[in-house]
Amino acid sequence: MQKIELLAPAGDMEKLKTAVRYGADAVYFGGEVFSLRAGAGNLTVDEMKDAMEFLHTHGAKGYLTINIYPHNEDILPLQEYIQQIRDIPIDAFLVSDPGVMQLVKDGIPNAEIHLSTQANTTNYLSANFWVSQGVKRIVAAREMSLKEIREMREHLPEDIEIEAFLHGAMCISYSGRCLLSNYMVGRDANRGQCTHPCRWKYHLMEEKRPGEYFPIEEDDRGSYIMNSRDLCMLDCLPDMINAGVTSLKIEGRMKSAYYVATVVSAYRAALDSYMKDPENYEFKQEWYDELCKASHREFTHGFFYQKPSNRDQNYLTSDYVREYSFIGVVLGVDEATGETIVQQRNKFCVGDEIEIMSPGEPSYTEEVPSMKDEDGNAIESAPHPKQEVRIPFRKVPAKYSILRKRK
């Protein structure tokens, strides 16, 4: 069977390394400019060099997103940017604008081009047009069904790949092409500055009655009329693979390292199980339970089986479900004492029951028996951001393990 790629988001270097350690085959990341996630940490040019060295050392690939729709004022800076990164061994470039595509091809002649979902490719004629322009991978628009993706696959050359989102936030606008943020707060979603007004709370106000707000629905909570549920295809991996998708993409460059680790590990377990024995594959509830320990909204299958209906929206709240708190990451072991060195991320205390998640291993529970600070003083809690503490766990966790606590 053809290798199926698990592709993870990398908003910064920590998330990039976390994604690979927890099972991603490849990551996509943005630079400090020209990416549609300007609010993510993103990578400097020097960090990109380090990132690609790390990825290739670990047998993974890295794709750079340059998927904005530029205006004239962006062209010269973009040309200069491409010159700065041309010698970094980036595996592919995600672009959506034909002008940007040409700039990348001119500046980096051997560059592999992947067509971003922002290009709104929803049919095989468009896909083959882009192939004729040198594109090696088509990222399907989120509005495509599995039936449509399967038909696209049948009309594409065999060496052309299809990538599709299988998990993460859905956009109320067509494949992310939205002017709502621009209109309401002057920040252009198509140039990486979306403020996500589709998640805001709205009421109805009559023109001659300013200040009198009426709920759009008959309750007292207002209405989240554009608030989509999150996409989750964990229970449908075989359907995506059989439709011809060879790169399974997780959304979330703005999400935390904990989110990346949790989601990637769940999909890694499911994908490995399927690839090992497709004929006898069975979905396991434990994968889904693990996935839900990351913050999420209620889930939907999006457009893959049918056009979304009101069941795919959440009209009551745009809040995430957050049942667990990311409290720390394991940095290593104090050889002199055998204590685990933990970098704190959220407050936890002696006596707390916590879960420990390690790359490639089932999570397990331990109680925090005691703690010491960096100077060896006994402490009852770890309240300071990123402080290092030492904990004598019964079972020493692997380096880079993640600690979490049920809220």
mmCIF file of N, CA, C and O in Angstrom, residues 70-102:
data_model
loop_
_atom_site.group_PDB
_atom_site.id
_atom_site.type_symbol
_atom_site.label_atom_id
_atom_site.label_comp_id
_atom_site.label_asym_id
_atom_site.label_seq_id
_atom_site.Cartn_x
_atom_site.Cartn_y
_atom_site.Cartn_z
ATOM 1 N N PRO A 70 -1.335 38.265 -2.274
ATOM 2 C CA PRO A 70 -0.605 39.522 -2.121
ATOM 3 C C PRO A 70 -1.210 40.662 -2.939
ATOM 4 O O PRO A 70 -1.843 40.436 -3.975
ATOM 5 N N HIS A 71 -0.997 41.863 -2.452
ATOM 6 C CA HIS A 71 -1.280 43.067 -3.222
ATOM 7 C C HIS A 71 0.029 43.552 -3.846
ATOM 8 O O HIS A 71 1.103 43.027 -3.548
ATOM 9 N N ASN A 72 -0.053 44.547 -4.700
ATOM 10 C CA ASN A 72 1.149 45.011 -5.405
ATOM 11 C C ASN A 72 2.284 45.357 -4.444
ATOM 12 O O ASN A 72 3.454 45.079 -4.721
ATOM 13 N N GLU A 73 1.924 45.939 -3.304
ATOM 14 C CA GLU A 73 2.944 46.361 -2.349
ATOM 15 C C GLU A 73 3.699 45.188 -1.731
ATOM 16 O O GLU A 73 4.770 45.361 -1.145
ATOM 17 N N ASP A 74 3.143 43.981 -1.859
ATOM 18 C CA ASP A 74 3.784 42.799 -1.279
ATOM 19 C C ASP A 74 4.803 42.144 -2.209
ATOM 20 O O ASP A 74 5.581 41.292 -1.758
ATOM 21 N N ILE A 75 4.800 42.500 -3.472
ATOM 22 C CA ILE A 75 5.580 41.741 -4.458
ATOM 23 C C ILE A 75 7.082 41.859 -4.231
ATOM 24 O O ILE A 75 7.792 40.846 -4.140
ATOM 25 N N LEU A 76 7.611 43.063 -4.128
ATOM 26 C CA LEU A 76 9.058 43.214 -3.944
ATOM 27 C C LEU A 76 9.538 42.597 -2.633
ATOM 28 O O LEU A 76 10.544 41.870 -2.626
ATOM 29 N N PRO A 77 8.854 42.845 -1.509
ATOM 30 C CA PRO A 77 9.272 42.161 -0.272
ATOM 31 C C PRO A 77 9.228 40.641 -0.397
ATOM 32 O O PRO A 77 10.081 39.944 0.154
ATOM 33 N N LEU A 78 8.254 40.130 -1.132
ATOM 34 C CA LEU A 78 8.157 38.685 -1.312
ATOM 35 C C LEU A 78 9.327 38.156 -2.141
ATOM 36 O O LEU A 78 9.902 37.106 -1.829
ATOM 37 N N GLN A 79 9.697 38.876 -3.177
ATOM 38 C CA GLN A 79 10.861 38.473 -3.978
ATOM 39 C C GLN A 79 12.126 38.433 -3.113
ATOM 40 O O GLN A 79 12.935 37.500 -3.213
ATOM 41 N N GLU A 80 12.290 39.443 -2.270
ATOM 42 C CA GLU A 80 13.467 39.492 -1.393
ATOM 43 C C GLU A 80 13.432 38.341 -0.391
ATOM 44 O O GLU A 80 14.469 37.732 -0.088
ATOM 45 N N TYR A 81 12.244 38.030 0.101
ATOM 46 C CA TYR A 81 12.092 36.942 1.070
ATOM 47 C C TYR A 81 12.482 35.598 0.445
ATOM 48 O O TYR A 81 13.183 34.786 1.064
ATOM 49 N N ILE A 82 12.038 35.375 -0.768
ATOM 50 C CA ILE A 82 12.363 34.120 -1.458
ATOM 51 C C ILE A 82 13.867 33.983 -1.649
ATOM 52 O O ILE A 82 14.426 32.882 -1.525
ATOM 53 N N GLN A 83 14.538 35.089 -1.914
ATOM 54 C CA GLN A 83 15.998 35.046 -2.044
ATOM 55 C C GLN A 83 16.653 34.668 -0.713
ATOM 56 O O GLN A 83 17.670 33.967 -0.688
ATOM 57 N N GLN A 84 16.071 35.105 0.396
ATOM 58 C CA GLN A 84 16.644 34.789 1.706
ATOM 59 C C GLN A 84 16.525 33.299 2.045
ATOM 60 O O GLN A 84 17.375 32.758 2.746
ATOM 61 N N ILE A 85 15.488 32.645 1.549
ATOM 62 C CA ILE A 85 15.241 31.251 1.938
ATOM 63 C C ILE A 85 15.592 30.246 0.838
ATOM 64 O O ILE A 85 15.433 29.047 1.035
ATOM 65 N N ARG A 86 16.099 30.709 -0.273
ATOM 66 C CA ARG A 86 16.258 29.838 -1.443
ATOM 67 C C ARG A 86 17.203 28.665 -1.197
ATOM 68 O O ARG A 86 17.063 27.605 -1.812
ATOM 69 N N ASP A 87 18.183 28.822 -0.310
ATOM 70 C CA ASP A 87 19.158 27.755 -0.077
ATOM 71 C C ASP A 87 18.790 26.840 1.091
ATOM 72 O O ASP A 87 19.531 25.908 1.403
ATOM 73 N N ILE A 88 17.661 27.105 1.749
ATOM 74 C CA ILE A 88 17.203 26.217 2.827
ATOM 75 C C ILE A 88 16.520 25.011 2.178
ATOM 76 O O ILE A 88 15.676 25.185 1.288
ATOM 77 N N PRO A 89 16.856 23.788 2.575
ATOM 78 C CA PRO A 89 16.310 22.598 1.900
ATOM 79 C C PRO A 89 14.860 22.294 2.273
ATOM 80 O O PRO A 89 14.521 21.202 2.760
ATOM 81 N N ILE A 90 13.981 23.265 2.047
ATOM 82 C CA ILE A 90 12.548 23.098 2.322
ATOM 83 C C ILE A 90 11.979 22.110 1.310
ATOM 84 O O ILE A 90 12.267 22.194 0.111
ATOM 85 N N ASP A 91 11.167 21.171 1.769
ATOM 86 C CA ASP A 91 10.693 20.089 0.901
ATOM 87 C C ASP A 91 9.628 20.529 -0.085
ATOM 88 O O ASP A 91 9.528 19.969 -1.182
ATOM 89 N N ALA A 92 8.807 21.497 0.276
ATOM 90 C CA ALA A 92 7.774 21.979 -0.643
ATOM 91 C C ALA A 92 7.250 23.314 -0.144
ATOM 92 O O ALA A 92 7.414 23.678 1.025
ATOM 93 N N PHE A 93 6.609 24.038 -1.057
ATOM 94 C CA PHE A 93 6.040 25.351 -0.753
ATOM 95 C C PHE A 93 4.546 25.309 -1.031
ATOM 96 O O PHE A 93 4.100 24.922 -2.111
ATOM 97 N N LEU A 94 3.754 25.695 -0.016
ATOM 98 C CA LEU A 94 2.302 25.762 -0.143
ATOM 99 C C LEU A 94 1.911 27.155 -0.608
ATOM 100 O O LEU A 94 2.105 28.132 0.122
ATOM 101 N N VAL A 95 1.364 27.259 -1.809
ATOM 102 C CA VAL A 95 0.977 28.555 -2.350
ATOM 103 C C VAL A 95 -0.449 28.477 -2.880
ATOM 104 O O VAL A 95 -0.956 27.383 -3.189
ATOM 105 N N SER A 96 -1.093 29.619 -3.005
ATOM 106 C CA SER A 96 -2.446 29.657 -3.542
ATOM 107 C C SER A 96 -2.589 30.632 -4.702
ATOM 108 O O SER A 96 -3.500 30.500 -5.519
ATOM 109 N N ASP A 97 -1.699 31.602 -4.789
ATOM 110 C CA ASP A 97 -1.783 32.652 -5.799
ATOM 111 C C ASP A 97 -0.833 32.325 -6.954
ATOM 112 O O ASP A 97 0.336 31.999 -6.726
ATOM 113 N N PRO A 98 -1.300 32.395 -8.219
ATOM 114 C CA PRO A 98 -0.429 32.050 -9.350
ATOM 115 C C PRO A 98 0.790 32.950 -9.477
ATOM 116 O O PRO A 98 1.859 32.504 -9.905
ATOM 117 N N GLY A 99 0.656 34.220 -9.067
ATOM 118 C CA GLY A 99 1.809 35.114 -9.107
ATOM 119 C C GLY A 99 2.874 34.688 -8.110
ATOM 120 O O GLY A 99 4.077 34.682 -8.418
ATOM 121 N N VAL A 100 2.449 34.319 -6.906
ATOM 122 C CA VAL A 100 3.385 33.825 -5.897
ATOM 123 C C VAL A 100 4.044 32.544 -6.390
ATOM 124 O O VAL A 100 5.252 32.325 -6.215
ATOM 125 N N MET A 101 3.255 31.686 -7.008
ATOM 126 C CA MET A 101 3.802 30.442 -7.542
ATOM 127 C C MET A 101 4.929 30.724 -8.533
ATOM 128 O O MET A 101 5.989 30.085 -8.506
ATOM 129 N N GLN A 102 4.709 31.691 -9.399
ATOM 130 C CA GLN A 102 5.733 32.025 -10.384
ATOM 131 C C GLN A 102 6.975 32.602 -9.719
ATOM 132 O O GLN A 102 8.106 32.284 -10.110
#
